[in-house]
Amino acid sequence: MESFLPHFEGKETPFYFYDLGLLSDTIAAIKSANRYGYHIHYALKANNNPEILKRIKEAGFGVDCVSGNEVKIGVKNGFQSSHIVLAGVGKTDKEIEIALDADIFSFNVESIAELKVIDELAGKRGKVANISMRINPAIDAGTHHYITTGAKENKFGISGDELFESLQLINELKHIDFIGLHFHIGSQINDLNRFKNLCEKVNELQKALHDTGLSLPHLNVGGGLGINYQDPINDPIPDFEGYFRVFHENLELLPDQELHFELGRSIVGQCGYLVSRTLYVKESPHTNFLILDAGMTELMRPALYQAKHKIVSLSNASLNKVYDVVGPICESSDSFGKAIELPETKRGDFVVICSAGAYGETMKNAYNARDLAKPYYKD
Ligand code: LLP
């Protein structure tokens, strides 16, 4: 981390800093682990900085979008439309039209009502839209409840039963082509068994569909692979080998069926840092507060999901102290961590929040009328 210091000097804090070398190493690890020829669609919502997208595109990955504007960003950054998928429970007509005009590879459809709208809008354009039905497999992903998406009570997808009830309708709609099934059970999943459970659910459903005479050419199992927030410096690249192996060993693909993934966090999470300076050290009778110039406006994850990101102080003091590390925003939830042991830190010292590459900048906002943090890069 000290080696980054020359890049930090002279820049107005807080800012985002991306280690593009680590991004390239992560992409290389994915390519080497994916010896099965699976398709990777990068989940653009994790980070849509052009410098990042450039490297992801060069790797030959597609993109997974969740809004019309994300589809536009994908196209603008050179991703082929045949490598773009679009999910989202509330696609507007305008967003569907953007995706139809871009001739994306597939709509990941989340309800039968949406399916009818896509059919109608495609019909008006004289097009046939590829669709994959998003199935809610009723699986506990074992992650924070705000980032679990495949449990019964979640708003995403339709149940397997609903799919069977709708097969006739899907067959009758003239402007959609039912090409596959889509799943995404949640995010920041470190227990690979959860993906094994997903494979078992997919196998069951595929068998039942096969019994009705249906075999679909595509299967999309979403993203969700977690990263190491506790020790990002020693463990910067997720276990892609283990991840792809779980699917290779447990998923019963039909002959010629193609498998798709939508990885977000695991690709970009560790290459991004939020860099701040210490504004004040406030020593109260109960707590030492380290007050940073970065807050929940730059990185919402701690306030929203109680996420714990590793905090590094670049002070060169030899003595350690225990701090509550907080931001400047007028909210008590604006805290990066309680009782964190750091080298004694003083006003002006850099403090870096690690693992901020995914869902950091894309979720930043200007609450308290703050300036938006800028991104900087290092190769
Ligand atoms: N596919 C779909 C349909 C998704 O909804 C998501 C993420 C992904 C793929 C990518 O998942 P990943 O590989 O990144 O886990 N803001 C939260 C995470 C929200 C994830 C939303 N969906 C956070 O900061 O933890």
Short mmCIF file of C-alpha atoms and ligand atoms in Angstrom, two decimals:
data_model
loop_
_atom_site.label_atom_id
_atom_site.label_comp_id
_atom_site.label_asym_id
_atom_site.label_seq_id
_atom_site.Cartn_x
_atom_site.Cartn_y
_atom_site.Cartn_z
CA MET A 1 0.00 0.00 0.00
CA GLU A 2 2.90 2.39 0.82
CA SER A 3 3.98 2.01 -2.82
CA PHE A 4 0.75 3.78 -3.85
CA LEU A 5 1.69 6.90 -1.85
CA PRO A 6 3.37 8.78 -4.72
CA HIS A 7 0.09 8.35 -6.68
CA PHE A 8 -1.92 9.75 -3.78
CA GLU A 9 0.12 12.91 -3.17
CA GLY A 10 -1.25 16.15 -4.58
CA LYS A 11 -4.78 14.86 -5.26
CA GLU A 12 -7.85 16.28 -3.61
CA THR A 13 -9.33 13.72 -1.22
CA PRO A 14 -11.52 11.76 -1.04
CA PHE A 15 -10.95 9.97 -4.33
CA TYR A 16 -11.16 6.50 -5.82
CA PHE A 17 -7.97 4.79 -6.85
CA TYR A 18 -7.86 1.76 -9.14
CA ASP A 19 -4.99 -0.68 -9.50
CA LEU A 20 -5.51 -1.75 -13.11
CA GLY A 21 -2.65 -4.24 -12.80
CA LEU A 22 -4.63 -6.13 -10.19
CA LEU A 23 -7.72 -5.95 -12.42
CA SER A 24 -5.72 -7.52 -15.27
CA ASP A 25 -4.39 -10.25 -12.95
CA THR A 26 -7.95 -10.97 -11.79
CA ILE A 27 -9.21 -11.20 -15.36
CA ALA A 28 -6.30 -13.50 -16.23
CA ALA A 29 -7.20 -15.74 -13.27
CA ILE A 30 -10.81 -15.95 -14.52
CA LYS A 31 -9.71 -16.85 -18.04
CA SER A 32 -7.37 -19.54 -16.79
CA ALA A 33 -10.00 -21.04 -14.42
CA ASN A 34 -12.69 -20.95 -17.10
CA ARG A 35 -11.29 -23.82 -19.12
CA TYR A 36 -14.83 -24.96 -19.91
CA GLY A 37 -15.67 -22.21 -22.39
CA TYR A 38 -18.39 -20.62 -20.27
CA HIS A 39 -19.63 -17.15 -21.25
CA ILE A 40 -18.93 -14.32 -18.81
CA HIS A 41 -21.14 -11.24 -18.74
CA TYR A 42 -19.66 -8.62 -16.42
CA ALA A 43 -22.32 -7.10 -14.10
CA LEU A 44 -21.91 -3.46 -15.06
CA LYS A 45 -23.69 -2.25 -11.94
CA ALA A 46 -20.60 -3.10 -9.89
CA ASN A 47 -18.46 -0.43 -11.61
CA ASN A 48 -18.91 1.27 -14.96
CA ASN A 49 -15.73 3.35 -15.26
CA PRO A 50 -14.54 3.38 -18.89
CA GLU A 51 -10.96 2.40 -17.94
CA ILE A 52 -12.29 -0.68 -16.17
CA LEU A 53 -14.74 -1.53 -18.95
CA LYS A 54 -11.97 -1.26 -21.51
CA ARG A 55 -10.00 -4.07 -19.86
CA ILE A 56 -13.09 -6.20 -19.35
CA LYS A 57 -14.08 -5.80 -22.99
CA GLU A 58 -10.56 -6.67 -24.14
CA ALA A 59 -10.90 -9.91 -22.17
CA GLY A 60 -13.81 -10.84 -24.43
CA PHE A 61 -16.45 -10.70 -21.70
CA GLY A 62 -19.97 -9.43 -22.35
CA VAL A 63 -22.05 -7.29 -19.98
CA ASP A 64 -25.02 -7.85 -17.71
CA CYS A 65 -27.17 -4.71 -17.45
CA VAL A 66 -30.07 -3.70 -15.21
CA SER A 67 -31.24 -0.50 -16.88
CA GLY A 68 -31.57 1.08 -20.31
CA ASN A 69 -28.74 3.43 -19.47
CA GLU A 70 -26.48 0.50 -18.59
CA VAL A 71 -27.27 -1.00 -22.01
CA LYS A 72 -26.25 2.34 -23.55
CA ILE A 73 -23.03 2.37 -21.50
CA GLY A 74 -22.26 -1.18 -22.65
CA VAL A 75 -22.78 -0.27 -26.31
CA LYS A 76 -20.84 3.00 -25.98
CA ASN A 77 -17.89 1.16 -24.46
CA GLY A 78 -17.73 -1.23 -27.38
CA PHE A 79 -19.41 -4.36 -26.06
CA GLN A 80 -21.07 -6.31 -28.84
CA SER A 81 -24.85 -6.33 -28.57
CA SER A 82 -24.74 -10.11 -28.94
CA HIS A 83 -22.88 -10.16 -25.59
CA ILE A 84 -25.35 -7.98 -23.64
CA VAL A 85 -28.07 -9.25 -21.31
CA LEU A 86 -30.67 -7.15 -19.48
CA ALA A 87 -32.28 -8.05 -16.14
CA GLY A 88 -34.42 -6.05 -13.68
CA VAL A 89 -37.89 -6.50 -12.13
CA GLY A 90 -39.14 -3.12 -13.33
CA LYS A 91 -37.98 -2.58 -16.88
CA THR A 92 -39.76 0.47 -18.33
CA ASP A 93 -41.12 0.50 -21.89
CA LYS A 94 -38.36 2.95 -22.78
CA GLU A 95 -35.69 0.60 -21.41
CA ILE A 96 -37.13 -2.36 -23.25
CA GLU A 97 -37.13 -0.29 -26.46
CA ILE A 98 -33.49 0.71 -25.95
CA ALA A 99 -32.57 -2.96 -25.57
CA LEU A 100 -34.69 -4.01 -28.58
CA ASP A 101 -33.06 -1.31 -30.72
CA ALA A 102 -29.63 -2.48 -29.57
CA ASP A 103 -30.53 -6.11 -30.49
CA ILE A 104 -29.19 -7.42 -27.19
CA PHE A 105 -28.51 -11.11 -26.74
CA SER A 106 -31.21 -11.75 -24.14
CA PHE A 107 -33.78 -10.17 -21.83
CA ASN A 108 -33.70 -11.85 -18.41
CA VAL A 109 -37.43 -11.68 -17.77
CA GLU A 110 -38.68 -11.41 -14.21
CA SER A 111 -42.48 -11.75 -14.57
CA ILE A 112 -45.13 -12.93 -17.00
CA ALA A 113 -46.55 -9.39 -17.13
CA GLU A 114 -43.16 -8.15 -18.36
CA LEU A 115 -42.97 -10.94 -20.91
CA LYS A 116 -46.22 -9.75 -22.52
CA VAL A 117 -44.92 -6.17 -22.72
CA ILE A 118 -41.67 -7.28 -24.37
CA ASP A 119 -43.68 -9.35 -26.86
CA GLU A 120 -45.89 -6.37 -27.68
CA LEU A 121 -43.03 -3.86 -28.05
CA ALA A 122 -40.95 -6.30 -30.11
CA GLY A 123 -44.01 -6.90 -32.32
CA LYS A 124 -44.37 -3.17 -32.98
CA ARG A 125 -40.78 -3.15 -34.24
CA GLY A 126 -41.24 -6.31 -36.27
CA LYS A 127 -38.63 -8.03 -34.12
CA VAL A 128 -38.37 -11.25 -32.16
CA ALA A 129 -36.66 -10.79 -28.77
CA ASN A 130 -34.57 -13.51 -27.17
CA ILE A 131 -35.76 -14.07 -23.62
CA SER A 132 -34.56 -16.12 -20.66
CA MET A 133 -36.98 -16.61 -17.79
CA ARG A 134 -35.47 -15.67 -14.43
CA ILE A 135 -36.35 -18.36 -11.95
CA ASN A 136 -36.37 -17.77 -8.22
CA PRO A 137 -34.98 -21.10 -6.98
CA ALA A 138 -35.94 -20.52 -3.31
CA ILE A 139 -32.38 -20.91 -2.05
CA ASP A 140 -30.78 -19.29 0.96
CA ALA A 141 -27.57 -17.70 -0.29
CA GLY A 142 -26.29 -17.23 3.28
CA THR A 143 -25.38 -13.61 2.73
CA HIS A 144 -26.69 -10.25 4.04
CA HIS A 145 -30.49 -10.17 3.67
CA TYR A 146 -30.34 -7.03 1.52
CA ILE A 147 -28.20 -8.81 -1.09
CA THR A 148 -30.03 -12.14 -1.14
CA THR A 149 -32.08 -12.42 -4.31
CA GLY A 150 -33.06 -16.07 -4.75
CA ALA A 151 -35.11 -16.66 -1.60
CA LYS A 152 -38.90 -17.17 -1.74
CA GLU A 153 -39.71 -13.74 -0.32
CA ASN A 154 -37.47 -11.85 -2.79
CA LYS A 155 -39.06 -9.85 -5.60
CA PHE A 156 -36.86 -11.37 -8.31
CA GLY A 157 -37.91 -13.90 -10.95
CA ILE A 158 -40.82 -16.34 -10.99
CA SER A 159 -41.17 -19.72 -9.31
CA GLY A 160 -40.65 -23.01 -11.17
CA ASP A 161 -44.41 -23.72 -10.79
CA GLU A 162 -45.28 -20.39 -12.39
CA LEU A 163 -42.96 -21.21 -15.28
CA PHE A 164 -44.78 -24.49 -15.97
CA GLU A 165 -48.16 -22.76 -15.76
CA SER A 166 -46.98 -20.18 -18.32
CA LEU A 167 -45.32 -22.49 -20.84
CA GLN A 168 -48.29 -22.50 -23.17
CA LEU A 169 -48.49 -18.71 -23.16
CA ILE A 170 -44.72 -18.41 -23.73
CA ASN A 171 -45.14 -20.72 -26.68
CA GLU A 172 -47.99 -18.68 -28.12
CA LEU A 173 -46.30 -15.26 -27.99
CA LYS A 174 -45.00 -14.60 -31.49
CA HIS A 175 -42.37 -11.94 -30.83
CA ILE A 176 -40.30 -13.66 -28.19
CA ASP A 177 -37.95 -16.59 -28.49
CA PHE A 178 -37.58 -18.56 -25.23
CA ILE A 179 -33.87 -19.38 -25.27
CA GLY A 180 -32.97 -20.05 -21.68
CA LEU A 181 -33.28 -19.94 -17.92
CA HIS A 182 -31.69 -17.33 -15.69
CA PHE A 183 -30.82 -17.51 -11.99
CA HIS A 184 -29.01 -15.22 -9.56
CA ILE A 185 -29.23 -16.15 -5.89
CA GLY A 186 -27.39 -13.25 -4.28
CA SER A 187 -24.09 -11.49 -3.84
CA GLN A 188 -20.94 -11.80 -1.68
CA ILE A 189 -21.32 -15.59 -1.41
CA ASN A 190 -18.18 -17.25 -0.06
CA ASP A 191 -19.64 -20.69 0.68
CA LEU A 192 -19.34 -22.54 -2.64
CA ASN A 193 -21.90 -25.09 -1.40
CA ARG A 194 -24.57 -22.47 -1.99
CA PHE A 195 -23.76 -22.66 -5.70
CA LYS A 196 -23.88 -26.45 -5.51
CA ASN A 197 -27.41 -26.12 -4.10
CA LEU A 198 -28.24 -23.88 -7.05
CA CYS A 199 -26.92 -26.49 -9.50
CA GLU A 200 -29.15 -29.13 -7.92
CA LYS A 201 -32.23 -26.90 -8.28
CA VAL A 202 -31.34 -26.14 -11.90
CA ASN A 203 -30.90 -29.85 -12.66
CA GLU A 204 -34.33 -30.67 -11.19
CA LEU A 205 -36.01 -27.93 -13.18
CA GLN A 206 -34.23 -28.86 -16.40
CA LYS A 207 -35.32 -32.50 -16.01
CA ALA A 208 -38.92 -31.49 -15.48
CA LEU A 209 -38.78 -29.19 -18.52
CA HIS A 210 -37.18 -31.94 -20.57
CA ASP A 211 -40.13 -34.19 -19.65
CA THR A 212 -42.42 -31.66 -21.31
CA GLY A 213 -40.24 -31.86 -24.44
CA LEU A 214 -38.42 -28.60 -23.87
CA SER A 215 -34.64 -28.27 -24.02
CA LEU A 216 -33.26 -24.76 -23.95
CA PRO A 217 -29.96 -23.78 -25.59
CA HIS A 218 -28.83 -21.38 -22.81
CA LEU A 219 -28.48 -21.40 -19.06
CA ASN A 220 -27.42 -18.33 -17.05
CA VAL A 221 -26.50 -18.87 -13.41
CA GLY A 222 -25.82 -15.21 -12.55
CA GLY A 223 -22.99 -14.00 -10.35
CA GLY A 224 -22.48 -13.75 -6.63
CA LEU A 225 -18.97 -15.01 -5.92
CA GLY A 226 -17.66 -13.17 -2.85
CA ILE A 227 -14.34 -11.48 -2.13
CA ASN A 228 -12.18 -11.36 0.99
CA TYR A 229 -13.04 -8.09 2.76
CA GLN A 230 -11.09 -9.05 5.90
CA ASP A 231 -7.71 -9.60 4.26
CA PRO A 232 -7.77 -8.12 0.74
CA ILE A 233 -4.05 -7.44 0.68
CA ASN A 234 -3.01 -11.07 1.12
CA ASP A 235 -5.98 -12.54 -0.72
CA PRO A 236 -6.76 -10.23 -3.63
CA ILE A 237 -8.04 -12.77 -6.17
CA PRO A 238 -11.14 -14.89 -5.47
CA ASP A 239 -11.17 -18.66 -5.91
CA PHE A 240 -12.35 -18.76 -9.52
CA GLU A 241 -10.95 -22.30 -9.94
CA GLY A 242 -13.19 -23.64 -7.17
CA TYR A 243 -16.13 -21.56 -8.35
CA PHE A 244 -16.20 -22.78 -11.96
CA ARG A 245 -15.40 -26.34 -10.83
CA VAL A 246 -18.58 -26.43 -8.70
CA PHE A 247 -20.66 -25.74 -11.80
CA HIS A 248 -18.61 -28.06 -14.00
CA GLU A 249 -19.01 -30.92 -11.53
CA ASN A 250 -22.60 -30.38 -10.43
CA LEU A 251 -24.54 -28.87 -13.28
CA GLU A 252 -26.02 -31.31 -15.79
CA LEU A 253 -25.87 -29.31 -19.00
CA LEU A 254 -27.92 -30.56 -21.95
CA PRO A 255 -25.96 -31.48 -25.08
CA ASP A 256 -24.71 -28.25 -26.71
CA GLN A 257 -26.26 -26.12 -23.97
CA GLU A 258 -24.19 -22.99 -23.30
CA LEU A 259 -23.54 -21.76 -19.76
CA HIS A 260 -23.44 -18.04 -18.88
CA PHE A 261 -22.25 -16.20 -15.76
CA GLU A 262 -22.76 -12.63 -14.56
CA LEU A 263 -19.83 -11.83 -12.30
CA GLY A 264 -19.53 -8.35 -10.84
CA ARG A 265 -17.89 -7.93 -7.45
CA SER A 266 -15.39 -10.78 -7.89
CA ILE A 267 -13.93 -9.08 -10.98
CA VAL A 268 -13.59 -5.48 -9.78
CA GLY A 269 -14.02 -5.48 -6.00
CA GLN A 270 -10.40 -5.71 -4.91
CA CYS A 271 -8.81 -3.38 -7.47
CA GLY A 272 -10.52 -0.27 -6.08
CA TYR A 273 -9.61 1.80 -3.02
CA LEU A 274 -11.31 4.78 -1.46
CA VAL A 275 -8.56 7.19 -0.43
CA SER A 276 -9.23 9.79 2.23
CA ARG A 277 -7.33 12.06 4.59
CA THR A 278 -7.85 12.36 8.30
CA LEU A 279 -9.64 15.61 9.10
CA TYR A 280 -9.68 15.41 12.87
CA VAL A 281 -8.86 13.10 15.73
CA LYS A 282 -11.48 13.60 18.41
CA GLU A 283 -10.61 12.02 21.71
CA SER A 284 -13.76 11.84 23.80
CA PRO A 285 -13.92 10.17 27.22
CA HIS A 286 -15.35 6.95 25.76
CA THR A 287 -14.06 6.78 22.22
CA ASN A 288 -11.31 8.05 19.97
CA PHE A 289 -12.94 9.15 16.75
CA LEU A 290 -10.91 9.26 13.58
CA ILE A 291 -12.89 11.61 11.37
CA LEU A 292 -12.16 11.15 7.66
CA ASP A 293 -13.04 13.36 4.72
CA ALA A 294 -14.65 10.32 3.03
CA GLY A 295 -18.02 9.10 4.19
CA MET A 296 -21.14 7.15 3.29
CA THR A 297 -21.61 9.40 0.27
CA GLU A 298 -18.50 7.85 -1.33
CA LEU A 299 -19.03 4.30 -0.02
CA MET A 300 -22.51 3.35 1.14
CA ARG A 301 -21.82 -0.30 1.87
CA PRO A 302 -20.99 -0.01 5.60
CA ALA A 303 -24.07 2.15 6.29
CA LEU A 304 -26.40 0.08 4.11
CA TYR A 305 -25.25 -3.51 4.67
CA GLN A 306 -23.13 -3.20 7.84
CA ALA A 307 -20.22 -4.16 5.58
CA LYS A 308 -16.74 -4.16 7.11
CA HIS A 309 -14.03 -3.00 4.73
CA LYS A 310 -10.38 -3.22 5.74
CA ILE A 311 -9.10 0.20 6.82
CA VAL A 312 -5.42 1.07 6.40
CA SER A 313 -3.81 4.16 7.90
CA LEU A 314 -0.70 5.30 6.08
CA SER A 315 0.60 7.03 9.20
CA ASN A 316 4.15 5.94 9.97
CA ALA A 317 3.71 5.98 13.75
CA SER A 318 5.02 2.92 15.56
CA LEU A 319 2.42 3.05 18.31
CA ASN A 320 -1.07 1.64 17.74
CA LYS A 321 -4.34 3.14 18.92
CA VAL A 322 -7.97 2.08 18.78
CA TYR A 323 -10.38 4.28 16.83
CA ASP A 324 -13.96 4.50 15.68
CA VAL A 325 -13.41 5.47 12.05
CA VAL A 326 -16.19 7.77 10.84
CA GLY A 327 -17.05 10.07 7.95
CA PRO A 328 -18.17 13.71 8.00
CA ILE A 329 -21.82 13.18 6.99
CA CYS A 330 -24.62 14.21 9.35
CA GLU A 331 -25.80 10.65 10.00
CA SER A 332 -24.73 8.30 12.79
CA SER A 333 -24.69 5.45 10.26
CA ASP A 334 -21.79 7.23 8.56
CA SER A 335 -19.18 4.99 10.12
CA PHE A 336 -16.54 2.73 8.54
CA GLY A 337 -15.81 0.71 11.65
CA LYS A 338 -15.80 0.60 15.43
CA ALA A 339 -12.79 -0.16 17.66
CA ILE A 340 -10.32 -0.46 14.80
CA GLU A 341 -6.67 -0.76 15.76
CA LEU A 342 -4.48 1.45 13.58
CA PRO A 343 -1.09 3.11 13.89
CA GLU A 344 -1.55 6.41 15.69
CA THR A 345 -3.02 8.71 13.06
CA LYS A 346 -3.02 12.50 12.90
CA ARG A 347 -4.72 15.23 10.87
CA GLY A 348 -3.66 15.01 7.22
CA ASP A 349 -2.65 11.32 7.25
CA PHE A 350 -4.00 9.18 4.41
CA VAL A 351 -6.52 6.52 5.41
CA VAL A 352 -7.47 3.98 2.75
CA ILE A 353 -10.66 1.91 2.63
CA CYS A 354 -9.92 -1.31 0.73
CA SER A 355 -12.11 -3.52 -1.50
CA ALA A 356 -14.07 -0.53 -2.77
CA GLY A 357 -13.96 -1.40 -6.49
CA ALA A 358 -17.43 -2.96 -6.59
CA TYR A 359 -20.59 -1.07 -5.62
CA GLY A 360 -18.48 1.87 -4.46
CA GLU A 361 -18.48 4.53 -7.15
CA THR A 362 -21.67 3.28 -8.80
CA MET A 363 -23.50 3.88 -5.52
CA LYS A 364 -21.84 7.18 -4.62
CA ASN A 365 -24.09 10.18 -4.18
CA ALA A 366 -24.05 13.88 -3.36
CA TYR A 367 -25.99 13.82 -0.06
CA ASN A 368 -25.14 16.87 2.07
CA ALA A 369 -24.49 18.60 -1.29
CA ARG A 370 -21.04 17.07 -1.42
CA ASP A 371 -18.74 16.96 -4.43
CA LEU A 372 -18.55 13.57 -6.15
CA ALA A 373 -15.25 11.74 -5.64
CA LYS A 374 -13.14 11.37 -8.80
CA PRO A 375 -11.46 8.19 -10.01
CA TYR A 376 -7.71 7.84 -10.65
CA TYR A 377 -5.86 4.86 -12.06
CA LYS A 378 -2.50 3.13 -11.97
CA ASP A 379 -1.43 0.48 -14.50
N1 LLP B 1 -26.66 -10.68 -11.94
C1 LLP B 1 -27.72 -10.08 -11.38
C2 LLP B 1 -29.05 -10.33 -11.93
C3 LLP B 1 -27.54 -9.26 -10.25
O1 LLP B 1 -28.60 -8.68 -9.69
C4 LLP B 1 -26.25 -9.04 -9.74
C5 LLP B 1 -26.03 -8.18 -8.57
C6 LLP B 1 -25.15 -9.67 -10.38
C7 LLP B 1 -25.41 -10.49 -11.47
C8 LLP B 1 -23.73 -9.50 -9.92
O2 LLP B 1 -23.53 -10.02 -8.66
P1 LLP B 1 -22.05 -10.06 -8.04
O3 LLP B 1 -21.22 -11.03 -8.86
O4 LLP B 1 -21.52 -8.70 -8.08
O5 LLP B 1 -22.28 -10.55 -6.66
N2 LLP B 1 -24.78 -3.27 -3.77
C9 LLP B 1 -24.60 -4.56 -3.12
C10 LLP B 1 -24.61 -5.70 -4.11
C11 LLP B 1 -25.88 -5.76 -4.93
C12 LLP B 1 -25.83 -6.84 -5.97
C13 LLP B 1 -26.96 -6.68 -6.91
N3 LLP B 1 -27.00 -7.65 -7.94
C14 LLP B 1 -23.29 -4.55 -2.33
O6 LLP B 1 -22.61 -3.52 -2.32
O7 LLP B 1 -22.96 -5.53 -1.68
#
